[in-house]
């Protein structure tokens, strides 16, 4: 461990904004009630990430079948310097483009992969302002302290929030900032969005940026069904636990009586739609009570709750996505096995 800097709680270098509080719980309750009343039933992936859910996702990233994290980490370890010089509009790497970059990350989680980018930026400009946004306050708090411990020249302004709330807040603050921005949207987080929503989201993000700002988008690539389905239904059952944990969360937060063992995890590649679909499937006919929402939910045998989509892309789709949303895809890096892509979008 590096020596402490006389500020063990990092108070001077950390500001943590909790943007979602009372409203967030009411919105969660509304989403659950309407999602479980609709047909087919659905729950939203952002609700996977309670404290246990965030830990289970970190475990997923270590699974042999879940190649995405390792592939993206390989790209970032190999090419962080090149990514930074391209993002800074400084292809020779001479540092001649002197305006420092600030780093905004959407869905930062444990921010392990981000270290490669942070190190490259610190090497280039000496200090760095890092603005992580994550729905999980616990993950945000833990990762911020770990990063500040590692990097004495780092300052962090963290937002515990969903993306929309954070973007609305950052839009106001962007105007006052002199730095150029590099935005990270890593790990195939964009894969949770339907195509139309992904476009809307990138346009909203573009609205927060200035021309020349950069966005690094991590996107998983289309590939063999067997590889994709194994990545989302691993042999140890960690992804199943991650998915079914959403029922455990409903038990805790809304007094529901879901029996996780009465359901199974399903992951199917829908090749026509280009996405892996994740479901919670009822093993038999049953009725579940949700007292806090004053609801009873009936399941037929085999009936499913759709909990997540994970879209897979190809290069042409990513280039087109950039053009349609006010960006230009300047460069794309892939891992040696060609499974995953890191795409550098520049705001036009
Ligand atoms: C966090 C959305 C990138 O889709 O690969 C992993 C979530 N779900 N295993 C993904 C997830 C099941 C993950 N993202």
GROMACS .gro file of N, CA, C and O in nm, residues 76-158:
model
  332
   76UNK      N    1  -0.756  -0.185  -2.324
   76UNK     CA    2  -0.718  -0.066  -2.250
   76UNK      C    3  -0.573  -0.075  -2.202
   76UNK      O    4  -0.500   0.024  -2.202
   77UNK      N    5  -0.531  -0.195  -2.160
   77UNK     CA    6  -0.393  -0.211  -2.114
   77UNK      C    7  -0.297  -0.185  -2.229
   77UNK      O    8  -0.193  -0.122  -2.213
   78UNK      N    9  -0.333  -0.232  -2.346
   78UNK     CA   10  -0.248  -0.223  -2.465
   78UNK      C   11  -0.249  -0.082  -2.524
   78UNK      O   12  -0.146  -0.031  -2.568
   79UNK      N   13  -0.365  -0.017  -2.525
   79UNK     CA   14  -0.383   0.101  -2.610
   79UNK      C   15  -0.424   0.228  -2.537
   79UNK      O   16  -0.462   0.327  -2.602
   80UNK      N   17  -0.417   0.230  -2.404
   80UNK     CA   18  -0.464   0.349  -2.331
   80UNK      C   19  -0.393   0.476  -2.378
   80UNK      O   20  -0.457   0.580  -2.398
   81UNK      N   21  -0.262   0.469  -2.398
   81UNK     CA   22  -0.189   0.590  -2.440
   81UNK      C   23  -0.239   0.641  -2.575
   81UNK      O   24  -0.260   0.760  -2.595
   82UNK      N   25  -0.257   0.545  -2.667
   82UNK     CA   26  -0.306   0.580  -2.800
   82UNK      C   27  -0.448   0.638  -2.793
   82UNK      O   28  -0.480   0.734  -2.863
   83UNK      N   29  -0.530   0.579  -2.708
   83UNK     CA   30  -0.668   0.626  -2.692
   83UNK      C   31  -0.666   0.771  -2.641
   83UNK      O   32  -0.739   0.856  -2.692
   84UNK      N   33  -0.580   0.798  -2.543
   84UNK     CA   34  -0.573   0.932  -2.486
   84UNK      C   35  -0.522   1.034  -2.588
   84UNK      O   36  -0.578   1.143  -2.601
   85UNK      N   37  -0.418   0.999  -2.661
   85UNK     CA   38  -0.367   1.097  -2.757
   85UNK      C   39  -0.469   1.120  -2.869
   85UNK      O   40  -0.486   1.234  -2.914
   86UNK      N   41  -0.541   1.017  -2.908
   86UNK     CA   42  -0.646   1.036  -3.010
   86UNK      C   43  -0.759   1.122  -2.954
   86UNK      O   44  -0.811   1.210  -3.023
   87UNK      N   45  -0.797   1.096  -2.829
   87UNK     CA   46  -0.907   1.172  -2.768
   87UNK      C   47  -0.869   1.318  -2.750
   87UNK      O   48  -0.952   1.407  -2.760
   88UNK      N   49  -0.740   1.343  -2.727
   88UNK     CA   50  -0.693   1.480  -2.704
   88UNK      C   51  -0.667   1.552  -2.835
   88UNK      O   52  -0.626   1.669  -2.834
   89UNK      N   53  -0.686   1.485  -2.947
   89UNK     CA   54  -0.658   1.546  -3.075
   89UNK      C   55  -0.510   1.572  -3.092
   89UNK      O   56  -0.468   1.674  -3.146
   90UNK      N   57  -0.431   1.478  -3.042
   90UNK     CA   58  -0.286   1.495  -3.034
   90UNK      C   59  -0.219   1.367  -3.081
   90UNK      O   60  -0.155   1.296  -3.003
   91UNK      N   61  -0.235   1.335  -3.209
   91UNK     CA   62  -0.195   1.203  -3.258
   91UNK      C   63  -0.046   1.174  -3.244
   91UNK      O   64  -0.006   1.059  -3.240
   92UNK      N   65   0.038   1.278  -3.231
   92UNK     CA   66   0.181   1.251  -3.216
   92UNK      C   67   0.217   1.219  -3.072
   92UNK      O   68   0.327   1.171  -3.045
   93UNK      N   69   0.124   1.248  -2.978
   93UNK     CA   70   0.152   1.219  -2.838
   93UNK      C   71   0.253   1.314  -2.778
   93UNK      O   72   0.308   1.289  -2.672
   94UNK      N   73   0.278   1.427  -2.841
   94UNK     CA   74   0.376   1.522  -2.790
   94UNK      C   75   0.321   1.604  -2.674
   94UNK      O   76   0.394   1.676  -2.607
   95UNK      N   77   0.189   1.595  -2.652
   95UNK     CA   78   0.127   1.673  -2.546
   95UNK      C   79   0.112   1.819  -2.587
   95UNK      O   80   0.089   1.905  -2.503
   96UNK      N   81   0.122   1.847  -2.717
   96UNK     CA   82   0.120   1.985  -2.763
   96UNK      C   83  -0.021   2.047  -2.752
   96UNK      O   84  -0.036   2.167  -2.747
   97UNK      N   85  -0.122   1.961  -2.748
   97UNK     CA   86  -0.257   2.013  -2.727
   97UNK      C   87  -0.274   2.023  -2.576
   97UNK      O   88  -0.299   1.924  -2.509
   98UNK      N   89  -0.260   2.144  -2.523
   98UNK     CA   90  -0.233   2.154  -2.379
   98UNK      C   91  -0.356   2.152  -2.290
   98UNK      O   92  -0.343   2.128  -2.171
   99UNK      N   93  -0.475   2.183  -2.343
   99UNK     CA   94  -0.592   2.184  -2.255
   99UNK      C   95  -0.607   2.047  -2.189
   99UNK      O   96  -0.612   1.946  -2.258
  100UNK      N   97  -0.612   2.043  -2.055
  100UNK     CA   98  -0.624   1.911  -1.991
  100UNK      C   99  -0.761   1.848  -2.017
  100UNK      O  100  -0.859   1.917  -2.041
  101UNK      N  101  -0.762   1.716  -2.011
  101UNK     CA  102  -0.888   1.643  -2.023
  101UNK      C  103  -0.940   1.613  -1.882
  101UNK      O  104  -0.863   1.575  -1.795
  102UNK      N  105  -1.072   1.629  -1.863
  102UNK     CA  106  -1.137   1.573  -1.745
  102UNK      C  107  -1.203   1.443  -1.789
  102UNK      O  108  -1.236   1.426  -1.907
  103UNK      N  109  -1.220   1.351  -1.695
  103UNK     CA  110  -1.269   1.217  -1.729
  103UNK      C  111  -1.404   1.194  -1.664
  103UNK      O  112  -1.415   1.191  -1.541
  104UNK      N  113  -1.507   1.178  -1.747
  104UNK     CA  114  -1.642   1.146  -1.698
  104UNK      C  115  -1.670   1.000  -1.730
  104UNK      O  116  -1.646   0.957  -1.844
  105UNK      N  117  -1.717   0.922  -1.632
  105UNK     CA  118  -1.748   0.782  -1.661
  105UNK      C  119  -1.892   0.749  -1.622
  105UNK      O  120  -1.934   0.774  -1.508
  106UNK      N  121  -1.967   0.693  -1.716
  106UNK     CA  122  -2.106   0.654  -1.691
  106UNK      C  123  -2.111   0.506  -1.659
  106UNK      O  124  -2.069   0.423  -1.740
  107UNK      N  125  -2.160   0.471  -1.539
  107UNK     CA  126  -2.165   0.330  -1.499
  107UNK      C  127  -2.027   0.281  -1.460
  107UNK      O  128  -1.978   0.181  -1.510
  108UNK      N  129  -1.962   0.353  -1.368
  108UNK     CA  130  -1.821   0.325  -1.337
  108UNK      C  131  -1.803   0.197  -1.256
  108UNK      O  132  -1.696   0.136  -1.264
  109UNK      N  133  -1.902   0.156  -1.178
  109UNK     CA  134  -1.891   0.031  -1.101
  109UNK      C  135  -1.767   0.032  -1.014
  109UNK      O  136  -1.740   0.130  -0.944
  110UNK      N  137  -1.687  -0.075  -1.019
  110UNK     CA  138  -1.566  -0.083  -0.937
  110UNK      C  139  -1.450  -0.007  -1.001
  110UNK      O  140  -1.345   0.007  -0.939
  111UNK      N  141  -1.468   0.040  -1.125
  111UNK     CA  142  -1.369   0.124  -1.195
  111UNK      C  143  -1.232   0.059  -1.207
  111UNK      O  144  -1.130   0.127  -1.209
  112UNK      N  145  -1.229  -0.072  -1.218
  112UNK     CA  146  -1.101  -0.142  -1.230
  112UNK      C  147  -1.036  -0.115  -1.365
  112UNK      O  148  -0.918  -0.079  -1.374
  113UNK      N  149  -1.114  -0.128  -1.473
  113UNK     CA  150  -1.059  -0.105  -1.607
  113UNK      C  151  -1.021   0.041  -1.628
  113UNK      O  152  -0.932   0.072  -1.706
  114UNK      N  153  -1.092   0.130  -1.556
  114UNK     CA  154  -1.068   0.273  -1.570
  114UNK      C  155  -0.926   0.311  -1.531
  114UNK      O  156  -0.873   0.413  -1.575
  115UNK      N  157  -0.863   0.227  -1.446
  115UNK     CA  158  -0.727   0.257  -1.401
  115UNK      C  159  -0.629   0.275  -1.516
  115UNK      O  160  -0.539   0.359  -1.510
  116UNK      N  161  -0.646   0.197  -1.621
  116UNK     CA  162  -0.555   0.209  -1.737
  116UNK      C  163  -0.564   0.350  -1.797
  116UNK      O  164  -0.465   0.411  -1.831
  117UNK      N  165  -0.687   0.401  -1.807
  117UNK     CA  166  -0.709   0.534  -1.867
  117UNK      C  167  -0.661   0.643  -1.770
  117UNK      O  168  -0.597   0.740  -1.811
  118UNK      N  169  -0.692   0.627  -1.642
  118UNK     CA  170  -0.649   0.725  -1.542
  118UNK      C  171  -0.497   0.737  -1.542
  118UNK      O  172  -0.441   0.848  -1.541
  119UNK      N  173  -0.428   0.623  -1.547
  119UNK     CA  174  -0.282   0.625  -1.546
  119UNK      C  175  -0.226   0.694  -1.670
  119UNK      O  176  -0.131   0.773  -1.661
  120UNK      N  177  -0.286   0.668  -1.785
  120UNK     CA  178  -0.238   0.733  -1.908
  120UNK      C  179  -0.260   0.885  -1.902
  120UNK      O  180  -0.176   0.963  -1.946
  121UNK      N  181  -0.374   0.926  -1.846
  121UNK     CA  182  -0.403   1.070  -1.836
  121UNK      C  183  -0.311   1.139  -1.736
  121UNK      O  184  -0.261   1.249  -1.760
  122UNK      N  185  -0.285   1.072  -1.623
  122UNK     CA  186  -0.196   1.131  -1.522
  122UNK      C  187  -0.054   1.144  -1.578
  122UNK      O  188   0.015   1.243  -1.552
  123UNK      N  189  -0.012   1.047  -1.655
  123UNK     CA  190   0.121   1.051  -1.716
  123UNK      C  191   0.130   1.172  -1.811
  123UNK      O  192   0.230   1.241  -1.816
  124UNK      N  193   0.020   1.198  -1.881
  124UNK     CA  194   0.021   1.304  -1.981
  124UNK      C  195   0.009   1.443  -1.920
  124UNK      O  196   0.074   1.537  -1.964
  125UNK      N  197  -0.078   1.457  -1.817
  125UNK     CA  198  -0.108   1.593  -1.772
  125UNK      C  199  -0.084   1.618  -1.623
  125UNK      O  200  -0.113   1.726  -1.574
  126UNK      N  201  -0.037   1.517  -1.550
  126UNK     CA  202   0.004   1.537  -1.410
  126UNK      C  203  -0.108   1.528  -1.308
  126UNK      O  204  -0.096   1.460  -1.208
  127UNK      N  205  -0.221   1.598  -1.335
  127UNK     CA  206  -0.335   1.589  -1.245
  127UNK      C  207  -0.458   1.551  -1.327
  127UNK      O  208  -0.458   1.562  -1.450
  128UNK      N  209  -0.563   1.510  -1.255
  128UNK     CA  210  -0.684   1.469  -1.327
  128UNK      C  211  -0.807   1.485  -1.239
  128UNK      O  212  -0.805   1.448  -1.121
  129UNK      N  213  -0.914   1.538  -1.300
  129UNK     CA  214  -1.045   1.540  -1.237
  129UNK      C  215  -1.126   1.425  -1.296
  129UNK      O  216  -1.146   1.417  -1.418
  130UNK      N  217  -1.173   1.335  -1.209
  130UNK     CA  218  -1.249   1.217  -1.251
  130UNK      C  219  -1.391   1.231  -1.199
  130UNK      O  220  -1.413   1.257  -1.080
  131UNK      N  221  -1.491   1.217  -1.288
  131UNK     CA  222  -1.632   1.233  -1.253
  131UNK      C  223  -1.707   1.102  -1.279
  131UNK      O  224  -1.765   1.084  -1.386
  132UNK      N  225  -1.705   1.009  -1.184
  132UNK     CA  226  -1.777   0.883  -1.204
  132UNK      C  227  -1.926   0.896  -1.170
  132UNK      O  228  -1.962   0.966  -1.075
  133UNK      N  229  -2.009   0.829  -1.249
  133UNK     CA  230  -2.153   0.822  -1.223
  133UNK      C  231  -2.189   0.675  -1.209
  133UNK      O  232  -2.154   0.594  -1.296
  134UNK      N  233  -2.257   0.638  -1.099
  134UNK     CA  234  -2.301   0.499  -1.086
  134UNK      C  235  -2.429   0.494  -1.003
  134UNK      O  236  -2.447   0.572  -0.910
  135UNK      N  237  -2.515   0.399  -1.039
  135UNK     CA  238  -2.643   0.383  -0.969
  135UNK      C  239  -2.620   0.331  -0.827
  135UNK      O  240  -2.701   0.350  -0.738
  136UNK      N  241  -2.505   0.263  -0.805
  136UNK     CA  242  -2.477   0.202  -0.676
  136UNK      C  243  -2.385   0.292  -0.592
  136UNK      O  244  -2.266   0.306  -0.620
  137UNK      N  245  -2.443   0.353  -0.486
  137UNK     CA  246  -2.364   0.442  -0.400
  137UNK      C  247  -2.252   0.365  -0.331
  137UNK      O  248  -2.142   0.417  -0.312
  138UNK      N  249  -2.277   0.239  -0.297
  138UNK     CA  250  -2.175   0.161  -0.226
  138UNK      C  251  -2.056   0.133  -0.318
  138UNK      O  252  -1.939   0.146  -0.277
  139UNK      N  253  -2.083   0.097  -0.443
  139UNK     CA  254  -1.974   0.071  -0.538
  139UNK      C  255  -1.895   0.199  -0.565
  139UNK      O  256  -1.772   0.199  -0.573
  140UNK      N  257  -1.968   0.311  -0.574
  140UNK     CA  258  -1.906   0.440  -0.604
  140UNK      C  259  -1.812   0.482  -0.491
  140UNK      O  260  -1.698   0.524  -0.513
  141UNK      N  261  -1.861   0.470  -0.369
  141UNK     CA  262  -1.785   0.509  -0.252
  141UNK      C  263  -1.658   0.424  -0.240
  141UNK      O  264  -1.548   0.477  -0.222
  142UNK      N  265  -1.673   0.294  -0.255
  142UNK     CA  266  -1.557   0.204  -0.241
  142UNK      C  267  -1.454   0.231  -0.350
  142UNK      O  268  -1.334   0.240  -0.323
  143UNK      N  269  -1.501   0.246  -0.476
  143UNK     CA  270  -1.405   0.265  -0.585
  143UNK      C  271  -1.337   0.400  -0.575
  143UNK      O  272  -1.218   0.413  -0.602
  144UNK      N  273  -1.410   0.504  -0.533
  144UNK     CA  274  -1.350   0.638  -0.521
  144UNK      C  275  -1.235   0.636  -0.421
  144UNK      O  276  -1.126   0.687  -0.447
  145UNK      N  277  -1.258   0.575  -0.304
  145UNK     CA  278  -1.152   0.571  -0.202
  145UNK      C  279  -1.033   0.489  -0.249
  145UNK      O  280  -0.918   0.526  -0.227
  146UNK      N  281  -1.060   0.378  -0.317
  146UNK     CA  282  -0.949   0.296  -0.366
  146UNK      C  283  -0.866   0.373  -0.468
  146UNK      O  284  -0.742   0.368  -0.466
  147UNK      N  285  -0.932   0.448  -0.557
  147UNK     CA  286  -0.859   0.524  -0.659
  147UNK      C  287  -0.777   0.637  -0.596
  147UNK      O  288  -0.661   0.659  -0.633
  148UNK      N  289  -0.837   0.707  -0.500
  148UNK     CA  290  -0.765   0.818  -0.436
  148UNK      C  291  -0.643   0.768  -0.360
  148UNK      O  292  -0.541   0.835  -0.350
  149UNK      N  293  -0.656   0.648  -0.304
  149UNK     CA  294  -0.545   0.585  -0.233
  149UNK      C  295  -0.430   0.556  -0.331
  149UNK      O  296  -0.313   0.576  -0.299
  150UNK      N  297  -0.465   0.514  -0.452
  150UNK     CA  298  -0.363   0.478  -0.551
  150UNK      C  299  -0.300   0.599  -0.618
  150UNK      O  300  -0.183   0.594  -0.656
  151UNK      N  301  -0.379   0.708  -0.638
  151UNK     CA  302  -0.332   0.819  -0.721
  151UNK      C  303  -0.343   0.952  -0.646
  151UNK      O  304  -0.449   1.015  -0.644
  152UNK      N  305  -0.231   0.997  -0.586
  152UNK     CA  306  -0.232   1.121  -0.505
  152UNK      C  307  -0.267   1.246  -0.586
  152UNK      O  308  -0.310   1.345  -0.527
  153UNK      N  309  -0.255   1.244  -0.718
  153UNK     CA  310  -0.284   1.365  -0.798
  153UNK      C  311  -0.425   1.362  -0.858
  153UNK      O  312  -0.460   1.443  -0.944
  154UNK      N  313  -0.506   1.268  -0.811
  154UNK     CA  314  -0.643   1.253  -0.863
  154UNK      C  315  -0.743   1.327  -0.775
  154UNK      O  316  -0.732   1.322  -0.651
  155UNK      N  317  -0.838   1.396  -0.838
  155UNK     CA  318  -0.952   1.455  -0.768
  155UNK      C  319  -1.079   1.390  -0.822
  155UNK      O  320  -1.088   1.366  -0.943
  156UNK      N  321  -1.175   1.364  -0.734
  156UNK     CA  322  -1.297   1.294  -0.777
  156UNK      C  323  -1.421   1.371  -0.737
  156UNK      O  324  -1.434   1.417  -0.623
  157UNK      N  325  -1.511   1.384  -0.832
  157UNK     CA  326  -1.644   1.437  -0.808
  157UNK      C  327  -1.739   1.326  -0.853
  157UNK      O  328  -1.751   1.299  -0.972
  158UNK      N  329  -1.802   1.257  -0.756
  158UNK     CA  330  -1.876   1.135  -0.786
  158UNK      C  331  -2.026   1.159  -0.775
  158UNK      O  332  -2.072   1.232  -0.687
   0.00000   0.00000   0.00000
